Amino acid sequence: MYYSWGRYPKVSQKSSPIFWRGDSIPIIKGVSLIPHGLGRSYGDICLNDGNYIIPTRALNHFIDFNPENGRLTCEAGVSLAEIIALAVPHGWFLPVTPGTKFVTVGGAIANDVHGKNHHIAGTFGNHVLDFELLRSNGERFNCSLESNPDLFKAAIGGMGLTGLITKASIQLIPIQNNLIQTETIKFKNLDAFFELSATYGKKYAYTVAWIDSMASGKSLGRGHFIAGKHAGEEFGNNLQAPPEKAIPVPIDFPEFVLNNLSIKAFNLLYYNKQLKKRSSGSTDFNTFFYPLDSIMDWNKVYGKRGMLQYQCLVPYEDREVIRSILKTISDSGQGSFLAVMKIMGDIPSPGMISFSGPGITLALDFPVTKKVFSLFLTLDKIVRAAGGRLYSAKDACMSADDFKAYYPAWKEFEKYIDPKFSSSFWRRVTGEVKS
Amino acid sequence: MSKVCIIGATSAIAQETAKLYAGRKDSLFIVGRDDARLTAIAEDLKIRGAASVNQYALDLTDISRHEDMIDTAWSTLSGIDIVLIAHGVLGQQDVCEKDYSEAARVFDANFASAASLLTILANRFEVQKSGTIAVISSVAGDRGRKSNYIYGASKAAKSTFLDGLRGRLQKSGVQVLTIKPGFVDTPMTKEFKKGLLWAKPEGIAGGIVKAIDKKKDIAYLPFFWYWIMFIIRHIPEKIFKKLSI
Ligand SMILES: Cc1cc2nc3c(=O)[nH]c(=O)nc-3n(C[C@H](O)[C@H](O)[C@H](O)COP(=O)(O)OP(=O)(O)OC[C@H]3O[C@@H](n4cnc5c(N)ncnc54)[C@H](O)[C@@H]3O)c2cc1C
Ligand SMILES: NC(=O)c1ccc[n+]([C@@H]2O[C@H](COP(=O)([O-])OP(=O)(O)OC[C@H]3O[C@@H](n4cnc5c(N)ncnc54)[C@H](OP(=O)(O)O)[C@@H]3O)[C@@H](O)[C@H]2O)c1
């Protein structure tokens, strides 16, 4: 069975996997197709209700790796975890990584994912040298900024709609060891967050903040600011992969486990876990980048109902926008377990309709409840009025009208869609079906 | 560092097994019928750490070429420590019931070709007096079921052949391992609806390597299939023949 990470919406679809990069796309009469990597998108972007998905995980061969210059070519179903396992012992790391390493290269390109280093490195798409795009009519395009640049730009952040990426080349970044030098600062409110982002953003490649989404009043927007950078030679040269400890979540938790009270308690405890205002040290990269990967299938904690993520990007010039978003969430009393906030930078992505851009991004997880949908509607109004947008990779709710306003390039993008490809997401946000 | 020969190397289960040996920096010799696929696998295994990877393309039902293939593998690796025979086809039961030639195709691909390979390999291993012969059979060979008894019969023949071979080679110090996977999510089973009992090829590969390391005779993978088949084997025939499984 193939789901998305939020396990919402529930769909009924079939699958027709691709097994070899030389194979063509399975054409099934009367239905549409969408590639499916590791299903780490939250909503319906990797789903195709009533139609077919193309699981890509069998395309997991490495094709070329040069340990001298850090160039890697691999099939699109290779996971970032496999790349790390291969590259780290040779002194290379991913140029950009999302908060989980269980995503495929194809998924990372198709959602043009970003990481904690967006302010200095841009998106995953900024580090893709080239890829091969296979269309349903059997045509293969080698895409890069030089060759088929339009398709290159459409497929980066193209949500799988432009055809199947079979293989890609990326440029890795050099590291000295497996450690991240970190600094964590507890901050009292939103203004403090902005100041920390400005100062630490210059010194650290990775910055992000965890926010106590239940805090209100003077404490609105308080949290922990986390800054990190790859540790230098003075921290040694151990390039061993850090140990993996993955605790499984064997069953769906009953829904009462995650309620407002337990979320509030968690947030309070987490905010106060660090007593000192500032702490610094070093930690292995798994702990720093992928804290959630240590609990396999943690999405089951939300129970059968599933969960929703809300990730928006709003301009940072006007601090009132993010303040009113945080206030709306806090006032609603619907807490989020994980609320993270980051200032994104202004390195343009090659992607035609990518999410990332300069501004402040906030991501929150919620269990699926009736109330949360009306909260989202209120938030949508603020985001849209401010000229912001939502991240399609995390979305299961936005209206067609909002999508078209957030991504005015969608009409231009539509020209590059493979005629046999579609997804639940795309039909929803173009208004073909009502959400 | 071991010298590992994988026959039917394009199989999903075999590929995952090969990756584990590549990670141990072993030398590999891979055999399959599609040269382009073998090349993709060889590139991958080298990057994952294999000391060397050589390939040989042949349709394994072409028994006349078995001697040459094994000769080449033996000399390229200078002896073989571990050989894994993985190839197989599922066949279409309903077609087999109407047309023996389809059943014959399944018997050739699953049993006859393996028996020929094993005959040549057994004689060499017997002289070498060490090493492992591991063969993927199936839980389907443990008892014939009306829904796929042709495939089941081909696997039962394989398992029985291996039981006997194990006895013959045991005094030569050669391990003969029969691998009996349950349901595995691979190209062979792409048409099946997957449920709770389904395993990933990575998991099966881990089990294969462990069973080889531990010098096991028979490995049900995942292990719980031992108990499932234990029960299935013990259902009285009077009842079993009426079950729709
Ligand atoms: C814990 C967690 C943390 C996360 N943190 C971040 C983060 O920090 N930043 C961020 O940007 N995202 C983040 N994400 C989201 C995740 O990185 C993206 O959704 C990513 O695209 C998932 O990749 P996947 O391989 O699972 O692809 P899927 O979710 O299966 O598919 C994603 C999209 O890619 C397309 N696709 C997949 N393979 C191909 C292919 N071969 N060719 C063409 N299209 C393809 C699909 O059609 C779909 O549109 C996080 C997700 C989780 C669960
Ligand atoms: N999947 C299951 O649920 C399951 C359960 C129990 C046992 N098994 C056994 O596990 C083994 C591996 O299968 P799999 O599940 O990994 O499926 P798979 O990926 O489909 O592998 C089967 C392989 O056999 C190869 N093959 C078939 N006939 C051949 C021939 N004449 N010459 C050369 N190669 C040939 C195929 O080669 P091509 O790539 O060229 O087609 C293919 O690579 C098989 O013996 C199967 O019976 C599987």
CSV table of N, CA and C and ligand atoms in Angstrom, one decimal, chain A residues 5 34-42 45-46 56 76 98-100 102-104 106-108 110-111 113-114 159-160 163-165 292 298 391 393-394, ligand 1:
chain,number,residue,atom,x,y,z
A,5,TRP,N,2.8,10.9,3.6
A,5,TRP,CA,3.3,10.8,5.0
A,5,TRP,C,2.2,11.2,6.0
A,34,ILE,N,1.3,9.1,-11.8
A,34,ILE,CA,2.2,10.1,-11.1
A,34,ILE,C,3.3,9.3,-10.4
A,35,PRO,N,4.5,9.7,-10.6
A,35,PRO,CA,5.6,9.0,-9.8
A,35,PRO,C,5.4,9.1,-8.3
A,36,HIS,N,5.9,8.1,-7.6
A,36,HIS,CA,5.8,8.0,-6.2
A,36,HIS,C,7.2,7.5,-5.7
A,37,GLY,N,7.9,8.4,-4.9
A,37,GLY,CA,9.2,8.0,-4.4
A,37,GLY,C,9.0,7.3,-3.1
A,38,LEU,N,9.4,7.9,-2.0
A,38,LEU,CA,9.3,7.3,-0.7
A,38,LEU,C,8.0,7.8,0.1
A,39,GLY,N,7.2,8.6,-0.6
A,39,GLY,CA,5.9,9.0,0.0
A,39,GLY,C,6.1,9.9,1.2
A,40,ARG,N,7.2,10.7,1.2
A,40,ARG,CA,7.5,11.5,2.4
A,40,ARG,C,6.8,12.9,2.2
A,41,SER,N,6.1,13.1,1.2
A,41,SER,CA,5.2,14.3,1.1
A,41,SER,C,4.0,14.1,2.0
A,42,TYR,N,3.5,15.1,2.5
A,42,TYR,CA,2.4,15.0,3.5
A,42,TYR,C,1.1,14.8,2.9
A,45,ILE,N,0.2,15.1,-3.1
A,45,ILE,CA,1.0,15.4,-4.3
A,45,ILE,C,1.6,14.1,-4.9
A,46,CYS,N,1.8,13.1,-4.1
A,46,CYS,CA,2.3,11.8,-4.6
A,46,CYS,C,1.2,10.8,-4.7
A,56,THR,N,8.9,4.3,-7.7
A,56,THR,CA,10.3,4.5,-8.4
A,56,THR,C,11.4,3.9,-7.6
A,76,ALA,N,17.0,7.9,-10.0
A,76,ALA,CA,16.1,8.8,-9.2
A,76,ALA,C,15.5,8.2,-8.0
A,98,PRO,N,16.5,17.9,3.4
A,98,PRO,CA,15.3,18.1,4.2
A,98,PRO,C,15.4,17.5,5.6
A,99,GLY,N,14.4,17.6,6.4
A,99,GLY,CA,14.4,17.1,7.7
A,99,GLY,C,14.3,15.6,7.9
A,100,THR,N,14.3,14.8,6.8
A,100,THR,CA,14.4,13.4,6.8
A,100,THR,C,15.3,12.9,5.7
A,102,PHE,N,14.9,9.9,4.4
A,102,PHE,CA,14.2,8.9,3.7
A,102,PHE,C,13.4,9.5,2.6
A,103,VAL,N,14.0,10.3,1.7
A,103,VAL,CA,13.4,10.7,0.5
A,103,VAL,C,14.2,10.3,-0.7
A,104,THR,N,13.6,10.2,-1.9
A,104,THR,CA,14.4,9.9,-3.0
A,104,THR,C,15.0,11.1,-3.7
A,106,GLY,N,14.6,11.7,-6.9
A,106,GLY,CA,13.5,12.2,-7.7
A,106,GLY,C,12.5,13.0,-7.0
A,107,GLY,N,12.2,12.6,-5.8
A,107,GLY,CA,11.3,13.4,-4.9
A,107,GLY,C,11.9,14.7,-4.5
A,108,ALA,N,13.2,14.7,-4.2
A,108,ALA,CA,13.8,15.9,-3.8
A,108,ALA,C,13.9,17.0,-4.9
A,110,ALA,N,11.6,16.9,-7.6
A,110,ALA,CA,10.3,17.2,-8.0
A,110,ALA,C,9.6,18.2,-7.0
A,111,ASN,N,10.0,18.2,-5.7
A,111,ASN,CA,9.5,19.2,-4.8
A,111,ASN,C,10.5,20.3,-4.6
A,113,VAL,N,13.2,20.5,-2.8
A,113,VAL,CA,13.2,20.7,-1.3
A,113,VAL,C,14.3,21.6,-0.9
A,114,HIS,N,14.1,22.1,0.3
A,114,HIS,CA,15.0,23.1,0.9
A,114,HIS,C,15.4,22.5,2.3
A,159,MET,N,6.6,18.7,-9.3
A,159,MET,CA,5.7,17.8,-8.6
A,159,MET,C,5.4,16.5,-9.4
A,160,GLY,N,6.3,16.1,-10.2
A,160,GLY,CA,6.2,14.8,-10.8
A,160,GLY,C,5.3,14.9,-12.1
A,163,GLY,N,6.8,14.4,-16.1
A,163,GLY,CA,7.4,13.2,-16.6
A,163,GLY,C,8.3,12.5,-15.5
A,164,LEU,N,8.8,11.4,-15.8
A,164,LEU,CA,9.5,10.6,-14.8
A,164,LEU,C,11.0,10.9,-14.9
A,165,ILE,N,11.6,11.4,-13.8
A,165,ILE,CA,13.1,11.6,-13.7
A,165,ILE,C,13.7,10.2,-13.5
A,292,LEU,N,13.9,13.2,13.7
A,292,LEU,CA,12.7,12.4,13.6
A,292,LEU,C,12.9,11.0,13.0
A,298,TRP,N,6.9,7.6,12.6
A,298,TRP,CA,6.4,8.4,13.7
A,298,TRP,C,5.0,9.0,13.3
A,391,TYR,N,3.3,25.5,0.8
A,391,TYR,CA,4.2,24.5,0.2
A,391,TYR,C,3.4,23.3,-0.3
A,393,ALA,N,4.2,20.5,-1.3
A,393,ALA,CA,4.7,19.1,-0.8
A,393,ALA,C,4.0,18.8,0.5
A,394,LYS,N,3.5,19.8,1.2
A,394,LYS,CA,3.0,19.5,2.6
A,394,LYS,C,1.5,19.7,2.6
C,1,LIG,C1,9.9,14.4,8.7
C,1,LIG,C2,9.9,15.1,7.4
C,1,LIG,C3,10.7,16.3,7.3
C,1,LIG,C4,10.7,17.0,6.1
C,1,LIG,N1,11.4,18.1,6.0
C,1,LIG,C5,11.5,18.8,4.9
C,1,LIG,C6,12.3,20.0,4.7
C,1,LIG,O1,13.0,20.4,5.7
C,1,LIG,N2,12.3,20.7,3.6
C,1,LIG,C7,11.5,20.3,2.5
C,1,LIG,O2,11.6,20.9,1.5
C,1,LIG,N3,10.7,19.2,2.6
C,1,LIG,C8,10.7,18.5,3.7
C,1,LIG,N4,9.9,17.3,3.8
C,1,LIG,C9,9.1,16.9,2.6
C,1,LIG,C10,9.9,16.0,1.7
C,1,LIG,O3,11.3,16.3,1.7
C,1,LIG,C11,9.4,16.1,0.3
C,1,LIG,O4,8.0,15.9,0.3
C,1,LIG,C12,10.0,15.1,-0.7
C,1,LIG,O5,9.7,15.5,-2.0
C,1,LIG,C13,9.7,13.7,-0.5
C,1,LIG,O6,10.4,12.9,-1.4
C,1,LIG,P1,9.9,11.4,-1.7
C,1,LIG,O7,11.0,10.7,-2.4
C,1,LIG,O8,9.3,10.8,-0.5
C,1,LIG,O9,8.8,11.7,-2.8
C,1,LIG,P2,7.2,11.5,-2.8
C,1,LIG,O10,6.6,12.1,-1.6
C,1,LIG,O11,6.8,10.1,-3.0
C,1,LIG,O12,6.8,12.3,-4.0
C,1,LIG,C14,7.0,13.7,-4.0
C,1,LIG,C15,6.8,14.3,-5.4
C,1,LIG,O13,7.9,13.9,-6.2
C,1,LIG,C16,7.5,13.3,-7.4
C,1,LIG,N5,8.5,12.3,-7.8
C,1,LIG,C17,9.0,11.4,-7.0
C,1,LIG,N6,9.9,10.7,-7.7
C,1,LIG,C18,9.9,11.2,-8.9
C,1,LIG,C19,10.7,10.9,-10.1
C,1,LIG,N7,11.6,9.9,-10.2
C,1,LIG,N8,10.4,11.7,-11.2
C,1,LIG,C20,9.6,12.7,-11.2
C,1,LIG,N9,8.8,13.0,-10.1
C,1,LIG,C21,9.0,12.3,-9.0
C,1,LIG,C22,6.1,12.8,-7.0
C,1,LIG,O14,5.3,12.6,-8.2
C,1,LIG,C23,5.6,13.8,-6.1
C,1,LIG,O15,5.0,14.9,-6.8
C,1,LIG,C24,9.9,16.6,5.0
C,1,LIG,C25,9.1,15.4,5.1
C,1,LIG,C26,9.1,14.7,6.3
C,1,LIG,C27,8.3,13.4,6.4
